[in-house]
Short mmCIF file of C-alpha atoms and ligand atoms in Angstrom, two decimals:
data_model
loop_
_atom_site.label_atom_id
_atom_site.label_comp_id
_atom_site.label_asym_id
_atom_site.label_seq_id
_atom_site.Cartn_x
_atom_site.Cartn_y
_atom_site.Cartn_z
CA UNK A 1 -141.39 -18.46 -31.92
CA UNK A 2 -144.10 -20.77 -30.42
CA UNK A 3 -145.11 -20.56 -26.76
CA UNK A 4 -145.16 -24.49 -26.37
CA UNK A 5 -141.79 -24.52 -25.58
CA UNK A 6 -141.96 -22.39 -22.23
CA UNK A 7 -144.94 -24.50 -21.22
CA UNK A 8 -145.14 -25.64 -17.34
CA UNK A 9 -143.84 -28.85 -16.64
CA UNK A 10 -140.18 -28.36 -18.42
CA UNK A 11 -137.32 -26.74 -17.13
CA UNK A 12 -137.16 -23.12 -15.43
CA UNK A 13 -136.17 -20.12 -17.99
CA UNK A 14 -133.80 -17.99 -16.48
CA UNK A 15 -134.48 -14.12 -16.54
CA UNK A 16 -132.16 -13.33 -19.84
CA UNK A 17 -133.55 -16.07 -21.56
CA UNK A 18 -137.42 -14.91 -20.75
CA UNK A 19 -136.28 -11.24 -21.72
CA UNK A 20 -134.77 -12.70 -25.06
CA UNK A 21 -138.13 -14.93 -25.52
CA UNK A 22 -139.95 -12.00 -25.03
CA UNK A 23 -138.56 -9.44 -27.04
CA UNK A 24 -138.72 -11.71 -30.02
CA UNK A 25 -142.55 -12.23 -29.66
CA UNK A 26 -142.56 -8.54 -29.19
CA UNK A 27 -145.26 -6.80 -31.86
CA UNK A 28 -144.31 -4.10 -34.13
CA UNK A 29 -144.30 -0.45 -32.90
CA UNK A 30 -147.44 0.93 -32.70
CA UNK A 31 -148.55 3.58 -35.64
CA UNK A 32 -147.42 7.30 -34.92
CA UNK A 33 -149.35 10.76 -35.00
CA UNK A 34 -148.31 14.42 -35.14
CA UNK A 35 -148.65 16.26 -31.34
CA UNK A 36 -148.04 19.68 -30.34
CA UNK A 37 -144.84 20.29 -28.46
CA UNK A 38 -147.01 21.42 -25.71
CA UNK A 39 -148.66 17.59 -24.88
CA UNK A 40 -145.73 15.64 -26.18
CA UNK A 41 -143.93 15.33 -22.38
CA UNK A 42 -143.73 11.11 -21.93
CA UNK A 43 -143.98 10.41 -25.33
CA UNK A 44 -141.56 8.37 -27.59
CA UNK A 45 -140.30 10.12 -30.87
CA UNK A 46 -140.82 8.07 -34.14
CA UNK A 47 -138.87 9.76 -36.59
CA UNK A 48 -135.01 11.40 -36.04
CA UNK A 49 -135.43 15.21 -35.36
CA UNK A 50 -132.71 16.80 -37.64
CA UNK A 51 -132.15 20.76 -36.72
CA UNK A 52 -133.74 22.83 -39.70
CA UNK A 53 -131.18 25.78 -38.18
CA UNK A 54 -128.31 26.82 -36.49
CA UNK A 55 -128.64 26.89 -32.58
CA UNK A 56 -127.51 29.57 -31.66
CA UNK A 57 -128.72 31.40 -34.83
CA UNK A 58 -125.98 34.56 -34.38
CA UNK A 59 -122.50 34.19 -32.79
CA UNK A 60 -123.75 36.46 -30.00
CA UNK A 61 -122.47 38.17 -26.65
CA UNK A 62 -122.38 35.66 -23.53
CA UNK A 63 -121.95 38.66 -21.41
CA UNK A 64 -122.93 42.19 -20.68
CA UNK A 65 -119.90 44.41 -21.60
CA UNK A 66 -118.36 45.18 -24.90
CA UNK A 67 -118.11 43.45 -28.34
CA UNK A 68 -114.77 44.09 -29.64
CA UNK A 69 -112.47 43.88 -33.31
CA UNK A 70 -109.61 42.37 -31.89
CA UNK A 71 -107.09 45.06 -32.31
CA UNK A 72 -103.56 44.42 -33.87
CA UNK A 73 -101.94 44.97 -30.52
CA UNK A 74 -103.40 43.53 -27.28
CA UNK A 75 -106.21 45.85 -25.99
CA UNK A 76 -105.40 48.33 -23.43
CA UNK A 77 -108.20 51.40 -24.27
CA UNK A 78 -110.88 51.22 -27.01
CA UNK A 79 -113.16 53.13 -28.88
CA UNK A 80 -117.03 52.94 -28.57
CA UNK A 81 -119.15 53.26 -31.73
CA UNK A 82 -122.65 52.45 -30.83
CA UNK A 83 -124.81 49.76 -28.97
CA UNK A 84 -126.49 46.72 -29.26
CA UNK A 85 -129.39 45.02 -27.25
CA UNK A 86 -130.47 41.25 -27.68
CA UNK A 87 -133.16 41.50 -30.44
CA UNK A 88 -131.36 44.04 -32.19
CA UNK A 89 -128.82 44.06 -35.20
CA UNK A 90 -125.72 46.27 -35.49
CA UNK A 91 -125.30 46.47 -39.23
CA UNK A 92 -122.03 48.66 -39.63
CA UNK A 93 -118.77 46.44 -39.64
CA UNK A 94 -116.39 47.35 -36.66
CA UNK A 95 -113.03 47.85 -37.81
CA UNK A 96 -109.80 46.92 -35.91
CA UNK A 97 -109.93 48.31 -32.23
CA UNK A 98 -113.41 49.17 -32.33
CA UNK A 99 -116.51 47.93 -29.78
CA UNK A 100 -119.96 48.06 -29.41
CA UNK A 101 -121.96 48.18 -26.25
CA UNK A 102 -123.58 45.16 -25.85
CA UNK A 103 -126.08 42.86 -24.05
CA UNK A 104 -125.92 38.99 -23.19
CA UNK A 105 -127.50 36.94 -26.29
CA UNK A 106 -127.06 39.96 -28.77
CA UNK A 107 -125.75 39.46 -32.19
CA UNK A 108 -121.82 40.40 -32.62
CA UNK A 109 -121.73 42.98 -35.57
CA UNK A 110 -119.70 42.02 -37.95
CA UNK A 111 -115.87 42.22 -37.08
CA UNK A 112 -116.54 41.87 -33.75
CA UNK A 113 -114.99 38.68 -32.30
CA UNK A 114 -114.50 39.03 -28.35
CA UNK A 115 -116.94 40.42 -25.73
CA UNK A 116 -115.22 41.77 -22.36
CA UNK A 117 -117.66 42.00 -19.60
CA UNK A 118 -118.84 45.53 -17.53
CA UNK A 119 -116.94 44.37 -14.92
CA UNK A 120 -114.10 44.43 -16.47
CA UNK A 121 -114.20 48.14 -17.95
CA UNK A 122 -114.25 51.51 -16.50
CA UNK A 123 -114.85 54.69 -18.63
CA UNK A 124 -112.36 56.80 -19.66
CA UNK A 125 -114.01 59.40 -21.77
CA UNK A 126 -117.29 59.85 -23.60
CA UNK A 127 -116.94 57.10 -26.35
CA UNK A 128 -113.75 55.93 -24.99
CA UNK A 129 -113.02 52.87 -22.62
CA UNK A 130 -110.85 51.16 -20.14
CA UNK A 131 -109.72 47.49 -19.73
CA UNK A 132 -108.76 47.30 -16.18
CA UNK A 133 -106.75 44.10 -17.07
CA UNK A 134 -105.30 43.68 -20.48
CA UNK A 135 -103.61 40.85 -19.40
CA UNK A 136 -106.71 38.96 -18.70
CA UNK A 137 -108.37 39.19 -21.89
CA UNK A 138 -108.17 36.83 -24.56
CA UNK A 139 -108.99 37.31 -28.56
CA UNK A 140 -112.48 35.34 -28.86
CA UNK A 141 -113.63 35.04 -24.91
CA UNK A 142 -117.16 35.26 -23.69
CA UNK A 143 -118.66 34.74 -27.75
CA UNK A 144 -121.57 31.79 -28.35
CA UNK A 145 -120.71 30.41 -31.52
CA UNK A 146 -123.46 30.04 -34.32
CA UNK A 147 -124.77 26.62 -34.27
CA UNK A 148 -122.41 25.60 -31.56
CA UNK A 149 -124.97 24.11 -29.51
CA UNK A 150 -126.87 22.16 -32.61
CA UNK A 151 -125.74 23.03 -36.36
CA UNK A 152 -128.06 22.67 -38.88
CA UNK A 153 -128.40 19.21 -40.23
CA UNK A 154 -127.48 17.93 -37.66
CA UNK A 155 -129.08 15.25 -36.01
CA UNK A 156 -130.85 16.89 -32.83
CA UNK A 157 -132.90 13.79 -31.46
CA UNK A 158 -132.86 10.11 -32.16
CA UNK A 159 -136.09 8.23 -32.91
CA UNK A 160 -137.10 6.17 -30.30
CA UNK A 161 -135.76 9.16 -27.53
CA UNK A 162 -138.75 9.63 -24.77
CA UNK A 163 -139.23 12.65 -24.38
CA UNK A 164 -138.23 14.87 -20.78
CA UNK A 165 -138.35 18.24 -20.34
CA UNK A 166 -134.94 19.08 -21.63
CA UNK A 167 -135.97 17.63 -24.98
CA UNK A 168 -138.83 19.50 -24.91
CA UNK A 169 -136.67 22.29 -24.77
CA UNK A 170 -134.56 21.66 -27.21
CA UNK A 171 -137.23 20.86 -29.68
CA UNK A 172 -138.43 24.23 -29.17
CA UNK A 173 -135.48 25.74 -29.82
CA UNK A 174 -135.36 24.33 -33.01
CA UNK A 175 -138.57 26.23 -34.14
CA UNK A 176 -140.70 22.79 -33.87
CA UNK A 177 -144.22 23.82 -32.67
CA UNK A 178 -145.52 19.57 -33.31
CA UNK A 179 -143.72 16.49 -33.46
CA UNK A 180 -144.39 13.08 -34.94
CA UNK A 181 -144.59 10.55 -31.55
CA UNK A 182 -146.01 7.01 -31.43
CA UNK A 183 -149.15 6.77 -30.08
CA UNK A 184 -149.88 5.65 -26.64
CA UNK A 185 -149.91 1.49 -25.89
CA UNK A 186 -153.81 0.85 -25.25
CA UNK A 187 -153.32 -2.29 -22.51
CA UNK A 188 -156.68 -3.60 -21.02
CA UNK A 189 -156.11 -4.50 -16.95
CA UNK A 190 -157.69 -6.88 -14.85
CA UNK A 191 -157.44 -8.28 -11.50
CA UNK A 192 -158.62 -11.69 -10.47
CA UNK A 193 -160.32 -13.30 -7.42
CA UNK A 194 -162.90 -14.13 -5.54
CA UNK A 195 -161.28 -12.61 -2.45
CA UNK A 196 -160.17 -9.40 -4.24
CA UNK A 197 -162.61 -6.42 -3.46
CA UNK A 198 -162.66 -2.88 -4.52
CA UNK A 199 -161.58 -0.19 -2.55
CA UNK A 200 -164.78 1.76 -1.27
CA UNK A 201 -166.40 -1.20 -0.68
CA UNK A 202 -166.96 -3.20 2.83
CA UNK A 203 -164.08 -5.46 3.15
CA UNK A 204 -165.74 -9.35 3.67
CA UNK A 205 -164.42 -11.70 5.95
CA UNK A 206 -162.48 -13.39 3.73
CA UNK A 207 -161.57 -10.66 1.35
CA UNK A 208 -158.38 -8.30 0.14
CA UNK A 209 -158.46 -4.84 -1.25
CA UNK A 210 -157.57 -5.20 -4.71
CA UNK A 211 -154.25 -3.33 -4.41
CA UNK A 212 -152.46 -4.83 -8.11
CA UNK A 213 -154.90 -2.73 -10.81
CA UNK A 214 -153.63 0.56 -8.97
CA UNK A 215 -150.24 0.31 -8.51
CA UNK A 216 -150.03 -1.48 -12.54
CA UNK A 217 -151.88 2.12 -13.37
CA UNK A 218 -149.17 4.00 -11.87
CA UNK A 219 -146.61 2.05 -14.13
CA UNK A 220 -148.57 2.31 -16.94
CA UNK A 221 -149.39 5.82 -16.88
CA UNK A 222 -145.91 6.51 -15.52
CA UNK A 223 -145.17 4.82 -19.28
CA UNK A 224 -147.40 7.09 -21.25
CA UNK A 225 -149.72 3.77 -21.92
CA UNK A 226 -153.65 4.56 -22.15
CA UNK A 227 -155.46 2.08 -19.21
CA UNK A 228 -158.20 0.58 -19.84
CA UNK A 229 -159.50 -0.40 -16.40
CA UNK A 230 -161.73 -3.55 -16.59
CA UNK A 231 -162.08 -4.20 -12.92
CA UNK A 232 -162.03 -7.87 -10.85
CA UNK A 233 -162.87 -10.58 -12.97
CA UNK A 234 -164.36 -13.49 -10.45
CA UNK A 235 -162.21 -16.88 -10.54
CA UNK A 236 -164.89 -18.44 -13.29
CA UNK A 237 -163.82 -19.68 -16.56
CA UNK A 238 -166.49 -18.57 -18.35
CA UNK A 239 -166.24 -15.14 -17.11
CA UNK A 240 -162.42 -14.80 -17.57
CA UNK A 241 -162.79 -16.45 -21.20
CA UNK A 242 -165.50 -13.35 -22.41
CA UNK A 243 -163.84 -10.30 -20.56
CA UNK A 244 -160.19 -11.44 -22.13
CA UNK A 245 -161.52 -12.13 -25.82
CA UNK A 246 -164.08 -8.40 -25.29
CA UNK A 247 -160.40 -6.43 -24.14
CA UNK A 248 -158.13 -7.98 -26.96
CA UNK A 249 -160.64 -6.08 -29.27
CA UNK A 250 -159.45 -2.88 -28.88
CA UNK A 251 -156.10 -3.17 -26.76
CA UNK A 252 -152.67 -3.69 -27.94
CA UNK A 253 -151.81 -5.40 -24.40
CA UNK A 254 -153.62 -7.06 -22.01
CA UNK A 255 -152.74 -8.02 -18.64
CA UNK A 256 -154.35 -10.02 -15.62
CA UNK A 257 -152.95 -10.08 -11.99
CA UNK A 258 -153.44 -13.53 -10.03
CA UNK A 259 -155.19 -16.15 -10.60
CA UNK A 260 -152.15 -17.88 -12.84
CA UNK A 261 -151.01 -20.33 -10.45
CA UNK A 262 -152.11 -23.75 -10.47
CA UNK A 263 -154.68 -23.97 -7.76
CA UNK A 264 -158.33 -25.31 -8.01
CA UNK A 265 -159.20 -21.45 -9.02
CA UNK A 266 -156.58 -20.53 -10.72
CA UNK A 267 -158.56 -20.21 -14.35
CA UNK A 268 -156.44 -17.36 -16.44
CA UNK A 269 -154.62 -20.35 -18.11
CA UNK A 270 -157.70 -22.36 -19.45
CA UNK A 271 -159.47 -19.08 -20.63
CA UNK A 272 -156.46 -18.16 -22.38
CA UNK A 273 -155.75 -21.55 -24.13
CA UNK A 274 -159.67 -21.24 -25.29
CA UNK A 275 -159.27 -17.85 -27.61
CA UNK A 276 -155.40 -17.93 -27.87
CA UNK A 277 -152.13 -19.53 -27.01
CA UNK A 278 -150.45 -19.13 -23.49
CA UNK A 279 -147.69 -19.88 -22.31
CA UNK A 280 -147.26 -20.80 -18.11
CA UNK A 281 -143.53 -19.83 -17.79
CA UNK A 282 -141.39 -20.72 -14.35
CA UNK A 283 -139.10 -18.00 -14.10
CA UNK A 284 -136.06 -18.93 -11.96
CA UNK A 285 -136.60 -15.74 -10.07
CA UNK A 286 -138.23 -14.43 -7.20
CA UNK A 287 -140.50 -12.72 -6.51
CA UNK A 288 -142.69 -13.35 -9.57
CA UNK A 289 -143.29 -16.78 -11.22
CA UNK A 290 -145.13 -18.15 -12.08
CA UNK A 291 -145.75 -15.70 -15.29
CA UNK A 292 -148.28 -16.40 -17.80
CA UNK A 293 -147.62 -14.87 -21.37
CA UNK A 294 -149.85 -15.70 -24.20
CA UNK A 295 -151.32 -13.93 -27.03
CA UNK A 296 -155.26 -13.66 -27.63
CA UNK A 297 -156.54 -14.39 -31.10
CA UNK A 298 -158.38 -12.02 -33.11
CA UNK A 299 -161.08 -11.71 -35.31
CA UNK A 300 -159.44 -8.90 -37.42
CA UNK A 301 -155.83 -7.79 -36.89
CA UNK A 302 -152.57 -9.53 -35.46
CA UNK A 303 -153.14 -11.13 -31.72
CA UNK A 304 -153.23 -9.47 -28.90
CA UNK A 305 -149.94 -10.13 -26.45
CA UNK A 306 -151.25 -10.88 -23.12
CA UNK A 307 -149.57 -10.79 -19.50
CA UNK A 308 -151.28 -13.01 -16.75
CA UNK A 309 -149.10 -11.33 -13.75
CA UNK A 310 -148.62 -12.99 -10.43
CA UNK A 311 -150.44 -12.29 -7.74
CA UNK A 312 -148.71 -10.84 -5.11
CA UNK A 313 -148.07 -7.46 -5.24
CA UNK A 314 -144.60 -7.09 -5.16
CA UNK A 315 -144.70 -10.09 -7.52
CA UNK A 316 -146.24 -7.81 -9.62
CA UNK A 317 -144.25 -4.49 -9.28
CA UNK A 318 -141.41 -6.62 -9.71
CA UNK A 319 -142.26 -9.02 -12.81
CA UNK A 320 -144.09 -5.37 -15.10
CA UNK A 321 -140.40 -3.67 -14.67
CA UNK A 322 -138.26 -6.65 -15.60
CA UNK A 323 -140.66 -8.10 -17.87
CA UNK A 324 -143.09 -6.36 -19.27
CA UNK A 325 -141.85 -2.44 -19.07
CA UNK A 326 -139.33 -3.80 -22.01
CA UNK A 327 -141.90 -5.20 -23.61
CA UNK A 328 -143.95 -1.64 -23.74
CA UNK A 329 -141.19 0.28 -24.50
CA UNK A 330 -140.26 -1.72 -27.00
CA UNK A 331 -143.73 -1.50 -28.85
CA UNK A 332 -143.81 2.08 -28.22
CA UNK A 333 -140.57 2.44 -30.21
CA UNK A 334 -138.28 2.51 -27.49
CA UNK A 335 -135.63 0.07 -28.59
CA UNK A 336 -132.48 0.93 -26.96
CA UNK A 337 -134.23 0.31 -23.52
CA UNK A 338 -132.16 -1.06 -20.88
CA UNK A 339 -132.79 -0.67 -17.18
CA UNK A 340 -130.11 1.31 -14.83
CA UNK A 341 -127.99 -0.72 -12.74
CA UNK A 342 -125.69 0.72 -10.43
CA UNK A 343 -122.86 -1.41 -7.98
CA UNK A 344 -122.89 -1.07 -4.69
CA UNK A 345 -121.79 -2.69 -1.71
CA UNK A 346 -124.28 -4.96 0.79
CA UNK A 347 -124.86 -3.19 3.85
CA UNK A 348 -125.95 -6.84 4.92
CA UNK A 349 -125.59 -10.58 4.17
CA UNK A 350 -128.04 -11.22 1.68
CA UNK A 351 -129.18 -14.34 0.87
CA UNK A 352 -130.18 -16.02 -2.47
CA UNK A 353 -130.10 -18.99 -4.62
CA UNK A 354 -127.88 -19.95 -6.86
CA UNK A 355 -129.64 -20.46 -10.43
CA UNK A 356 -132.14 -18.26 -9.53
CA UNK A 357 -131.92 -14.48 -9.90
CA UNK A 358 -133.58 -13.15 -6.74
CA UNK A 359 -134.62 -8.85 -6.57
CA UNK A 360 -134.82 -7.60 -2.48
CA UNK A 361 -135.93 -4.18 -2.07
CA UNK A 362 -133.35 -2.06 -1.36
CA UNK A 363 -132.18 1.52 0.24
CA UNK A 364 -128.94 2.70 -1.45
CA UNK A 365 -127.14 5.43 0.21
CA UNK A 366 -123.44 7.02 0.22
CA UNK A 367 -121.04 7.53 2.96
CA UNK A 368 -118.91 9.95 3.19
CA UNK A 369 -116.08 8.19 1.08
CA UNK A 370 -118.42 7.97 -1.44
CA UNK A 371 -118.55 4.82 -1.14
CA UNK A 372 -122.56 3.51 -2.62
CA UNK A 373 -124.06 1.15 0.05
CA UNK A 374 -127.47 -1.29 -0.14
CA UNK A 375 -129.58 -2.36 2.79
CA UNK A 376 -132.25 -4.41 2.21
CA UNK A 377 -135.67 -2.65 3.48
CA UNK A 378 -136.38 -5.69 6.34
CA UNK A 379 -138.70 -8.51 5.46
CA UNK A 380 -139.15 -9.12 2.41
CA UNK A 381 -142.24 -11.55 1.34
CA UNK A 382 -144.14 -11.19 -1.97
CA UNK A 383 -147.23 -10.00 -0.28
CA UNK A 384 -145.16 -7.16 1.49
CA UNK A 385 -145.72 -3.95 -0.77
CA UNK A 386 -144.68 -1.73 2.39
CA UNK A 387 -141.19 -3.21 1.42
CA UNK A 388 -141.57 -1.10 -2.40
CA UNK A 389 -142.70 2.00 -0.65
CA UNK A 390 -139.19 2.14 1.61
CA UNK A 391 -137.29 1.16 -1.27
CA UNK A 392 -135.50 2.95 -3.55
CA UNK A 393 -134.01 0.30 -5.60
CA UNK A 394 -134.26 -2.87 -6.53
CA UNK A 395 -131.25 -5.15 -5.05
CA UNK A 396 -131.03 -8.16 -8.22
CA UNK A 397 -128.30 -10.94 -6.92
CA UNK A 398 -127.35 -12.80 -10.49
CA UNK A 399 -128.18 -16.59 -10.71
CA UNK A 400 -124.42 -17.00 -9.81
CA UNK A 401 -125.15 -15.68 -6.64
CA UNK A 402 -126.09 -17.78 -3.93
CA UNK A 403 -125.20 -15.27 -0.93
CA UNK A 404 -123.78 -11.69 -0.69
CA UNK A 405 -121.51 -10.98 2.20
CA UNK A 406 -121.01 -7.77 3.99
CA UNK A 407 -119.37 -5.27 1.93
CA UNK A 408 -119.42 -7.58 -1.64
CA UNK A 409 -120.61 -5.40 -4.48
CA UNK A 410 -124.17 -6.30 -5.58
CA UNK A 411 -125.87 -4.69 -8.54
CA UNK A 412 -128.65 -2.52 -7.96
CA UNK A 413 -131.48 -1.41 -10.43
CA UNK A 414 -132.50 2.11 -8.59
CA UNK A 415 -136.19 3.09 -9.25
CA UNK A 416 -136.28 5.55 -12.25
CA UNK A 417 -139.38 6.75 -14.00
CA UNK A 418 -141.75 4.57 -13.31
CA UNK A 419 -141.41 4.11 -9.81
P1 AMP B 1 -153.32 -16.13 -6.82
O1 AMP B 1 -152.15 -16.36 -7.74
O2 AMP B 1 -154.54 -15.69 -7.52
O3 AMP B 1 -153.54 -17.30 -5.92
O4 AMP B 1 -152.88 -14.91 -5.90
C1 AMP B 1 -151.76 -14.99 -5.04
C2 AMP B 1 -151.96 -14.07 -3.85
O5 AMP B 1 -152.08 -12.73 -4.29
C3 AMP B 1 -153.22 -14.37 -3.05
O6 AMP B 1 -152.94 -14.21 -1.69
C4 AMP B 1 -154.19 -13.32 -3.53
O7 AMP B 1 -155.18 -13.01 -2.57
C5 AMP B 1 -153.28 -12.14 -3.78
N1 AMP B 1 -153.85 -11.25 -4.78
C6 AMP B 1 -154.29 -11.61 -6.00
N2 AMP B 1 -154.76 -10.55 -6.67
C7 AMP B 1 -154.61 -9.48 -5.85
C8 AMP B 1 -154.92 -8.10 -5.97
N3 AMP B 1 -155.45 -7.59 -7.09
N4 AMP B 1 -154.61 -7.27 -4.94
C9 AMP B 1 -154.06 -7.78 -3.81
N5 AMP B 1 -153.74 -9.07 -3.66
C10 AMP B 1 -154.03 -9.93 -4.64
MG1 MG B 2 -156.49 -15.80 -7.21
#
C-alpha cells in the first residue's frame, strides 16, 4: 500500500480505516532471542510453549488428613499404615480400607484415591481412626489430579502471549528455566520546537517544558520497547532531515512529536519526503490529527516506519494508544491485540461530532447497583495533560455519535498497561 493516497488535501480517514491502513504497512515481527525466565516479565513469546510434563506431576493430597483406598462399604473407621510428607513417596500399595497419613501436595500411594482432612478425624486407637462424619465424605474428594492443571502436550502458552507474572509462573512450573521472546522494538524519539525546552533548564520567555518525550517513554517502556532518546530537534529542515535519516539507522520505529502541522515551522513533513515517503493523514478524530506516518529509506535493510505525532500532549497520549501501541505490538508479535472497551453509562451530556470519533478523559466508577458510570474529568483541551492524570479511561463516542445524553451507554477504553 502506498502512502499517496492518505495525503493532505483529500478526504478525512476515519479511525478504523487508519487502524486498517496501518496494520497493513505494519513490518514483520522483529527477530527473537532465548531469555531467562527470570528477565522475561513484559516480553512477548515467539514460539507456542507446549508442557514437556504433567502439572501436577503426582495425583497428590489437597489437604492435611488421610489418603484413603476407598473401602467396599462407606467409611466409618480405618486403618493407618504409615505416613507420607510432600517430597516423599509411599511405595507400598494400600489395599481396600487402608490410609496413609498425609500432607497437602504429597503423592497418593498407590490405591489411595480420597484424602479426608484432620479436621475431620479423631483417633480411636494407635493405628486406628475415626471419621466424625461418614456421611460427608465422598469416594475421590480433596485429590489434585495428575496433569489436571496442564497435561503434557498440551499447549501451555500461545505465541504472541505477553508475558505477566502469572505466566511467569506457569512457565516455571513447567520446568522452563529460558524462553524464546522477541526482542525489544528499538524506536528513536524526538520532540520538535523552537519553544520546547528541557526540563532542568531556565524556562525562556517564550518557551514550554518539553513534556511529550517523557510521557512517550513511559508508553514505550510500559511496552517493553528500548528508547532511544534523541532530544529536541529545532524547527530547521536541515536539522530535522539529518537527525531522522542518523535514527532510522539503527531503530525499527521512529517517532517525532509536533511540528507536523502546517504552519510556517512546521518542517517534519518536508524532511521526511527528502529521505522517505510520508504520509500527512487527517484523522476524523480528536484529539490528535493531524498524524504524520511515513517510512524513512534506508541504505541497507527494509525502511524504517516513522510516526510524526501531534503536538499536544494529550494529542499525543491519545494518538500512541489508538495508533501506534497496535502498531508495536503488532511488530513485537502481538497479533491478537485489541484494546479493552467496557460500556458504561454518561454521568454527563457529552458532546461530539458526528463523523468524527472524539476520546474525553474519563472517571468510571460503580454505584451500588452495579451499575458502571463515566464522568468526563472537566475541561478537556489537547494541551490539558492534567485531564490524563485524573483519568482513568478513555471515554471514545463512535463517529455515529454526535451527543451522549445522561445515562446513554458510551464505550469506554479504561487505561490498562500502559497507562
Ligand atoms: P506544533 O504542532 O509543533 O505546532 O505543536 C502544537 C502545540 O504543542 C504547540 O503549542 C507546541 O508548543 C506544543 N508542543 C509541541 N511539542 C511539545 C512538547 N514536546 N512538549 C510540550 N508541548 C509541546
Ligand atoms: Mg512545533
Amino acid at each position: 500500500m502506498t502512502l499517496s493516497c492518505f495525503e493532505l488535501g483529500e478526504r478525512m480517514l476515519g479511525v478504523d480505516e487508519t487502524l486498517g491502513a496501518l496494520a497493513a504497512m505494519t513490518p514483520p515481527a522483529v527477530a527473537c532471542q532465548r531469555v531467562p525466565l527470570s528477565s522475561a516479565l513484559g516480553g512477548v513469546l515467539a514460539a507456542d510453549v507446549v508442557s514437556p510434563i504433567d502439572v501436577p506431576q503426582n495425583t497428590n493430597a489437597a489437604m492435611d488428613g488421610i489418603a484413603l483406598a476407598w473401602p467396599e462399604a462407606p467409611p466409618t473407621e480405618v486403618t493407618v499404615v504409615g505416613e507420607v510428607l510432600a517430597g516423599t513417596r509411599f511405595e507400598t500399595r494400600l489395599a481396600a480400607g487402608q490410609a496413609v497419613r498425609i500432607t497437602t501436595g504429597a503423592p497418593l500411594p498407590d490405591g489411595a484415591d480420597t484424602v479426608i482432612m484432620n479436621e475431620q478425624l479423631a483417633t480411636s486407637a494407635a493405628s486406628r481412626v475415626r471419621i466424625e462424619h461418614p456421611e460427608r465424605v465422598r469416594r475421590a474428594q480433596n485429590v489434585r489430579r495428575a496433569g489436571e492443571d496442564l497435561a503434557r502436550g498440551q499447549l501451555a502458552l500461545a505465541a504472541g502471549t505477553r508475558l505477566r507474572p502469572q505466566h511467569l509462573g506457569l512457565l516455571a512450573s513447567l520446568g522452563l528455566a529460558d524462553v524464546s521472546l522477541f526482542r525489544p522494538v528499538r524506536v528513536a524519539v524526538f520532540s520538535t520546537g523552537d519553544e520546547v525546552t528541557a526540563p532542568g533548564e531556565a524556562l525562556p520567555a517564550a518557551g514550554i517544558y518539553d513534556t511529550n518525550r517523557f510521557s512517550l517513554r513511559g508508553l514505550l517502556e510500559r511496552l517493553g520497547c528500548e528508547v532511544i532518546d534523541l532530544g529536541i530537534l529545532r524547527d530547521d529542515l536541515e536539522t530535522m532531515r539529518w537527525a531522522l535519516a542518523t535514527a532510522a539507522r539503527d531503530a525499527d520505529m521512529v517517532m517525532t512529536s509536533g511540528g507536523v502541522s502546517v504552519g510556517q515551522a512546521d518542517w517534519v513533513k518536508p524532511a521526511l519526503e527528502a529521505i522517505g515517503e510520508l504520509g500527512l493523514w487527517r484523522i476524523a478524530m480528536r484529539p490528535g490529527r493531524p498524524l504524520a506516518f511515513g517510512r524513512i529509506r534506508r541504505e541497507a535493510g527494509a525502511p524504517v516506519p516513522f510516526f510524526g505525532l501531534p503536538g499536544n500532549p494529550v494529542a499525543v497520549m491519545v494518538t500512541f494508544l489508538q495508533f501506534v501501541q497496535p502498531m508495536l505490538r503488532r511488530m513485537q508479535g502481538e497479533h491478537a491485540w485489541q484494546p479493552a472497551r467496557l460500556t458504561a453509562l454518561a454521568g454527563e451530556s457529552l458532546k461530539s461530532r458526528e463523523g468524527r470519533v472524539d476520546f474525553h478523559r474519563g472517571i468510571y466508577a460503580s454505584d451500588e447497583a452495579g451499575r458502571l458510570w463515566v464522568n468526563t474529568t472537566g475541561r478537556q483541551g489537547s494541551g490539558i495533560l492534567s485531564s490524563m492524570v485524573a483519568a482513568n479511561c478513555l471515554i471514545e463516542i463512535s463517529a455515529e455519535c454526535a451527543t451522549v445524553d445522561v445515562g446513554a451507554p458510551v464505550t469506554i477504553q479504561p487505561f490498562g498497561d500502559l497507562t
